[in-house]
PDB file of C-alpha atoms (C1' of nucleotides) in Angstrom:
ATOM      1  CA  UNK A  22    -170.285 -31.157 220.214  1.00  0.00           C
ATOM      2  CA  UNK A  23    -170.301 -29.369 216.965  1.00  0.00           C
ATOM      3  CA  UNK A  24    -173.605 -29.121 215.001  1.00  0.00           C
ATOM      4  CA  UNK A  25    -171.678 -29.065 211.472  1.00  0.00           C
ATOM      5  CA  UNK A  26    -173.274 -31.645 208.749  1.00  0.00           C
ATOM      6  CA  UNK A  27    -170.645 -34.068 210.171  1.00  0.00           C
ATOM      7  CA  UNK A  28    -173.097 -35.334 212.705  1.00  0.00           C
ATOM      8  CA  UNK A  29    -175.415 -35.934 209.963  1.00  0.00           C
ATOM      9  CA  UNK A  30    -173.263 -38.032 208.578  1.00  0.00           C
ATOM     10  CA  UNK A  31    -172.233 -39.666 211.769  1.00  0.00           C
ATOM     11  CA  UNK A  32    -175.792 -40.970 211.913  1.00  0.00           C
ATOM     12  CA  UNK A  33    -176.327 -42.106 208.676  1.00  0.00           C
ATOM     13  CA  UNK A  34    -173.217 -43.994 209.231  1.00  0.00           C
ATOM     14  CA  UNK A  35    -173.950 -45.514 212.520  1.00  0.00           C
ATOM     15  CA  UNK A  36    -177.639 -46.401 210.433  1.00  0.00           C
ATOM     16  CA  UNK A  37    -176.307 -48.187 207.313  1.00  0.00           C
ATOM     17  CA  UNK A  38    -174.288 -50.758 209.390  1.00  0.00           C
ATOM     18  CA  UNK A  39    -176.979 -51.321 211.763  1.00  0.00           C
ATOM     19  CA  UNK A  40    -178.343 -52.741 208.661  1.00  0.00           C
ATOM     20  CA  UNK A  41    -175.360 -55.109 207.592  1.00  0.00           C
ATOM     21  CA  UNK A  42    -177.018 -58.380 207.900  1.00  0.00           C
ATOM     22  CA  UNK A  43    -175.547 -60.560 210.494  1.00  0.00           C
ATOM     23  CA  UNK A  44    -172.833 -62.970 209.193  1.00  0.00           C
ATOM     24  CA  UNK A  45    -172.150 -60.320 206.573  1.00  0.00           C
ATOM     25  CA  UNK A  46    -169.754 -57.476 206.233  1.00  0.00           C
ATOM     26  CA  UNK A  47    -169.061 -54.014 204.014  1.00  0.00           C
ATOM     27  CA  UNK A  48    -166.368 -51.873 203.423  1.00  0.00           C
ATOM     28  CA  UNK A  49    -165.778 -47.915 204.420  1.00  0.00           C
ATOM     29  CA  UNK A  50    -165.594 -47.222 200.946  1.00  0.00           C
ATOM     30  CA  UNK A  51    -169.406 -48.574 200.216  1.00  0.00           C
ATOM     31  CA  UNK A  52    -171.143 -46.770 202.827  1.00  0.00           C
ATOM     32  CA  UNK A  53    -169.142 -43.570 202.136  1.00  0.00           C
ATOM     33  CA  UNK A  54    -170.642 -44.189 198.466  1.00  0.00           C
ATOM     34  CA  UNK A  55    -173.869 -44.484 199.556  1.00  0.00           C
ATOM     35  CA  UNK A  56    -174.199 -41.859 201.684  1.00  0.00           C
ATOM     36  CA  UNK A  57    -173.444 -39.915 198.565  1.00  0.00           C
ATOM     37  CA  UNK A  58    -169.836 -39.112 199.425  1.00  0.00           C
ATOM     38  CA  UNK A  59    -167.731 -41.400 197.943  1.00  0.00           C
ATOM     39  CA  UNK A  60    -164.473 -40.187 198.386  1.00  0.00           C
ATOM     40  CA  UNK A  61    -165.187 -40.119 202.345  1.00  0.00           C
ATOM     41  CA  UNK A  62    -164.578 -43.276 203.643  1.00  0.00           C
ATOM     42  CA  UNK A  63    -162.013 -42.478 205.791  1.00  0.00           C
ATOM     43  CA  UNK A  64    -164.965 -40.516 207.243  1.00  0.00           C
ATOM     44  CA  UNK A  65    -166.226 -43.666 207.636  1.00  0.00           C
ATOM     45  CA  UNK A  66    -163.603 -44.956 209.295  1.00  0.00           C
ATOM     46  CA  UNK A  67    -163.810 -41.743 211.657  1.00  0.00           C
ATOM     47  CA  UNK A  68    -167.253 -42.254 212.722  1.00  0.00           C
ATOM     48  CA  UNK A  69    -166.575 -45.940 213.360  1.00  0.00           C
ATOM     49  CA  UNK A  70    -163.677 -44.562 216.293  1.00  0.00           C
ATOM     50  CA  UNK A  71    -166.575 -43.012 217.847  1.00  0.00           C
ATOM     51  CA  UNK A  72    -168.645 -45.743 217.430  1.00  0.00           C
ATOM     52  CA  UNK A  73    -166.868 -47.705 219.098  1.00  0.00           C
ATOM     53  CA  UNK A  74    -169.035 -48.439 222.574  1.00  0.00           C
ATOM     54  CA  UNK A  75    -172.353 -48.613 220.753  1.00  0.00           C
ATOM     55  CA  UNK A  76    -173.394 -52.215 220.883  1.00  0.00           C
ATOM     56  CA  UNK A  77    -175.844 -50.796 218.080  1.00  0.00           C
ATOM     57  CA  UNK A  78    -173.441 -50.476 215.482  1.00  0.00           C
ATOM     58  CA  UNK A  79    -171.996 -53.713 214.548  1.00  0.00           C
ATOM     59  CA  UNK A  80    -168.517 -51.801 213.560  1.00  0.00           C
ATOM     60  CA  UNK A  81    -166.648 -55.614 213.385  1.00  0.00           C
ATOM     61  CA  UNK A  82    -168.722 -55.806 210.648  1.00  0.00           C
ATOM     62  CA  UNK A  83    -166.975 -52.992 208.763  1.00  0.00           C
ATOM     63  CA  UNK A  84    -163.607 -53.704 206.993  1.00  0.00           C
ATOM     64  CA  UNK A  85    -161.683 -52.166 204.145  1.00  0.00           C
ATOM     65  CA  UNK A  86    -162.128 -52.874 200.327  1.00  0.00           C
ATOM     66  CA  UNK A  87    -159.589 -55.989 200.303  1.00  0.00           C
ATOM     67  CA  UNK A  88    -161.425 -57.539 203.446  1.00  0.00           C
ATOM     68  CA  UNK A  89    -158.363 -56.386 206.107  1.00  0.00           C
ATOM     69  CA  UNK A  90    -159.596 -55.760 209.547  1.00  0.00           C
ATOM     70  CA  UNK A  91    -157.720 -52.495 209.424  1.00  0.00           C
ATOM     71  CA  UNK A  92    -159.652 -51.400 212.522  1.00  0.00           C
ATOM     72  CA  UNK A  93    -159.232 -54.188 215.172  1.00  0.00           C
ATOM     73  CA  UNK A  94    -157.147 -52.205 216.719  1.00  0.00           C
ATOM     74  CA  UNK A  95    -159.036 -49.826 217.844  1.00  0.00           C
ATOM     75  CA  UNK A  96    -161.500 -52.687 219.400  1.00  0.00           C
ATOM     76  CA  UNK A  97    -161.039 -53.701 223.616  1.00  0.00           C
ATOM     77  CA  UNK A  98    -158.648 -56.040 222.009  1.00  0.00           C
ATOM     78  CA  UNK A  99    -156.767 -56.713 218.887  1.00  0.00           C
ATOM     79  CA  UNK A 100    -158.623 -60.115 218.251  1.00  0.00           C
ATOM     80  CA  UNK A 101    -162.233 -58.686 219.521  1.00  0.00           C
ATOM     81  CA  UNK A 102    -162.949 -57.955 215.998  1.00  0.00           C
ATOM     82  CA  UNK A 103    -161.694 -61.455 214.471  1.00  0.00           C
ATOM     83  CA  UNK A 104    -163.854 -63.404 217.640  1.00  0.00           C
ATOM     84  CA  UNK A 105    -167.231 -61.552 216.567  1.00  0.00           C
ATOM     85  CA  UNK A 106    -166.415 -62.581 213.080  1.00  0.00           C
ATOM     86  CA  UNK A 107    -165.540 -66.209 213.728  1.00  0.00           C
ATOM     87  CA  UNK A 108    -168.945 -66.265 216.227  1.00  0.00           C
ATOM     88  CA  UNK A 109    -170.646 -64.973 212.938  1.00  0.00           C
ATOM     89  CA  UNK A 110    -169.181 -67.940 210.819  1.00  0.00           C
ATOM     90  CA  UNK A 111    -166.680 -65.372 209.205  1.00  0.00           C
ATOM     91  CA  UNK A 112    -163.481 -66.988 208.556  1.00  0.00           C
ATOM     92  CA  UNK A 113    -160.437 -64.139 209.424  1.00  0.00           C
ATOM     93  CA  UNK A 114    -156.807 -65.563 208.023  1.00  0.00           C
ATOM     94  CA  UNK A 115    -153.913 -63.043 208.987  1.00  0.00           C
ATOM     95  CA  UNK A 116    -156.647 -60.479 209.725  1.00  0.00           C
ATOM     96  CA  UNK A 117    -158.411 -60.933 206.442  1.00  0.00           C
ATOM     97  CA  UNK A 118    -162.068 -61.761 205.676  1.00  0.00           C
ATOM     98  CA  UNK A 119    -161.979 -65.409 203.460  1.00  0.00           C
ATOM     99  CA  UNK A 120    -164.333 -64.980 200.630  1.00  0.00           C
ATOM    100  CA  UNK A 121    -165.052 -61.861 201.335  1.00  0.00           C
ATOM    101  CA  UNK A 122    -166.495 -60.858 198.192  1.00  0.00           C
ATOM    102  CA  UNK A 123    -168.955 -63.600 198.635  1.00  0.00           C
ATOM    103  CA  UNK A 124    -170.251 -61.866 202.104  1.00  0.00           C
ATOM    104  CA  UNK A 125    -169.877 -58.601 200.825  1.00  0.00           C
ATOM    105  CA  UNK A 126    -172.809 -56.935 201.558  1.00  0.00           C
ATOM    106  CA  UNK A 127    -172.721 -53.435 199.603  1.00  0.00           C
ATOM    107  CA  UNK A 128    -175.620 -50.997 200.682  1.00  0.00           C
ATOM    108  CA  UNK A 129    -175.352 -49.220 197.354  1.00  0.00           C
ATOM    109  CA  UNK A 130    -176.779 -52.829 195.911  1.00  0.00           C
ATOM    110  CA  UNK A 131    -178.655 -54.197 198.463  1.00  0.00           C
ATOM    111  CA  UNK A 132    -180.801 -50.895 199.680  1.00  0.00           C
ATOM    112  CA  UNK A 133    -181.331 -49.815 196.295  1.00  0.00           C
ATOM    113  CA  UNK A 134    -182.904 -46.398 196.329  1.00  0.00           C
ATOM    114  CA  UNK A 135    -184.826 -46.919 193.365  1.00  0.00           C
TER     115      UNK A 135
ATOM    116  C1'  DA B  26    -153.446 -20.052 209.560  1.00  0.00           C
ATOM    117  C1'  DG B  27    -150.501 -24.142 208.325  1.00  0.00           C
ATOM    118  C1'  DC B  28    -148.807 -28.971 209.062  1.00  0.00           C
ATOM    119  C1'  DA B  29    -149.413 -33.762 210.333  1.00  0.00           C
ATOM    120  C1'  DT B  30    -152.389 -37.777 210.938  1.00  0.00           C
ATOM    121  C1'  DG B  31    -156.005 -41.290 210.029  1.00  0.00           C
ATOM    122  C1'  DA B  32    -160.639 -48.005 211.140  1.00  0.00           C
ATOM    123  C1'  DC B  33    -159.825 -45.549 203.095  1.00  0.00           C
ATOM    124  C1'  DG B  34    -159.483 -45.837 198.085  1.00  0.00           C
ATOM    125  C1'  DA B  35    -157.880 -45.203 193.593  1.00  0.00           C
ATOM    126  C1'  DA B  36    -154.166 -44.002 190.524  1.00  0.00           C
ATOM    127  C1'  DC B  37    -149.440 -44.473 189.175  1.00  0.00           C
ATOM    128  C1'  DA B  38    -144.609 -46.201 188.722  1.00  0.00           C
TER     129       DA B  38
ATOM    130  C1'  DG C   4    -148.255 -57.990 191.308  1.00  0.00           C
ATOM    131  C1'  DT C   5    -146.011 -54.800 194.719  1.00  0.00           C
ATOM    132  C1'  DG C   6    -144.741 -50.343 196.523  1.00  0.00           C
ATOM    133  C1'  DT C   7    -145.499 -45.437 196.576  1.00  0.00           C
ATOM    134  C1'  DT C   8    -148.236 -41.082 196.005  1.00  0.00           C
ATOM    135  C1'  DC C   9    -152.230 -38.324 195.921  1.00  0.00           C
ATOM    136  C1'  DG C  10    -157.046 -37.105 197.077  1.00  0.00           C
ATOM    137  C1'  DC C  11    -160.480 -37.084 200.270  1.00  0.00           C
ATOM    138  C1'  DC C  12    -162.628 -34.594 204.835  1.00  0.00           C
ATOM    139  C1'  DA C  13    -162.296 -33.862 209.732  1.00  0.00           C
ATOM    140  C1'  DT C  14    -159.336 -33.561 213.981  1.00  0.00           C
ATOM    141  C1'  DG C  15    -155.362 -32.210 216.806  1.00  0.00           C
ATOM    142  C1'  DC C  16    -151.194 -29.479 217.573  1.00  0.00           C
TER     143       DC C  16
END
DNA sequence: AGCATGACGAACA
DNA sequence: GTGTTCGCCATGC
């Protein structure tokens, strides 16, 4: 366990999408942004691997900028992510969120700092 | 130390 | 509008 800023950032992480509403999703790329490093989604992405047994961290409700479940691999099963979606009321077609800019939820907008 | 990879994203052809 | 390349930051070999 390395005590490098990266486990600050793991937390933050894990803490923004504890706060995705439920129903709702966000991408990597937003929560990178928001944690002030905007080029570090795949960071993102990263932390979400590890998050993957925390029942805390709603990582289904993470997907890439286009709405692609890029990551349900990486869940117990390649349709895990799609079934906590549909239980949500998110619609998945061919492993991609249907209007997904409408349930966009973008923590840069919605936690507004100031 | 250098090279390859990755749950991404933006730029370029 | 699609396909490819580069940048990003951390990990593994």
């Amino acid at each position: 366990m390395k005590e490098t800023k990266g486990h600050r950032f793991f937390l933050d992480v894990y803490d923004v999408v504890r706060l995705v509403p439920y129903g709702r999703v966000t991408t990597y790329g937003a929560i990178a942004r928001y944690l002030g490093s905007a080029s570090a989604a795949r960071m993102v992405g990263w932390a979400m691997n590890a998050a993957q047994g925390m029942q805390d961290v709603p990582a289904h409700r993470v997907v890439n900028r286009i709405g692609l479940l890029s990551g349900k691999m990486h869940f117990e099963n390649p349709f895990k992510m799609q079934e906590m979606l549909a239980s949500e009321g998110i619609v998945v077609k061919t492993d991609k969120v249907i209007n997904f800019e409408q349930l966009f939820w973008d923590p840069v907008v919605e936690l507004q700092i100031g």
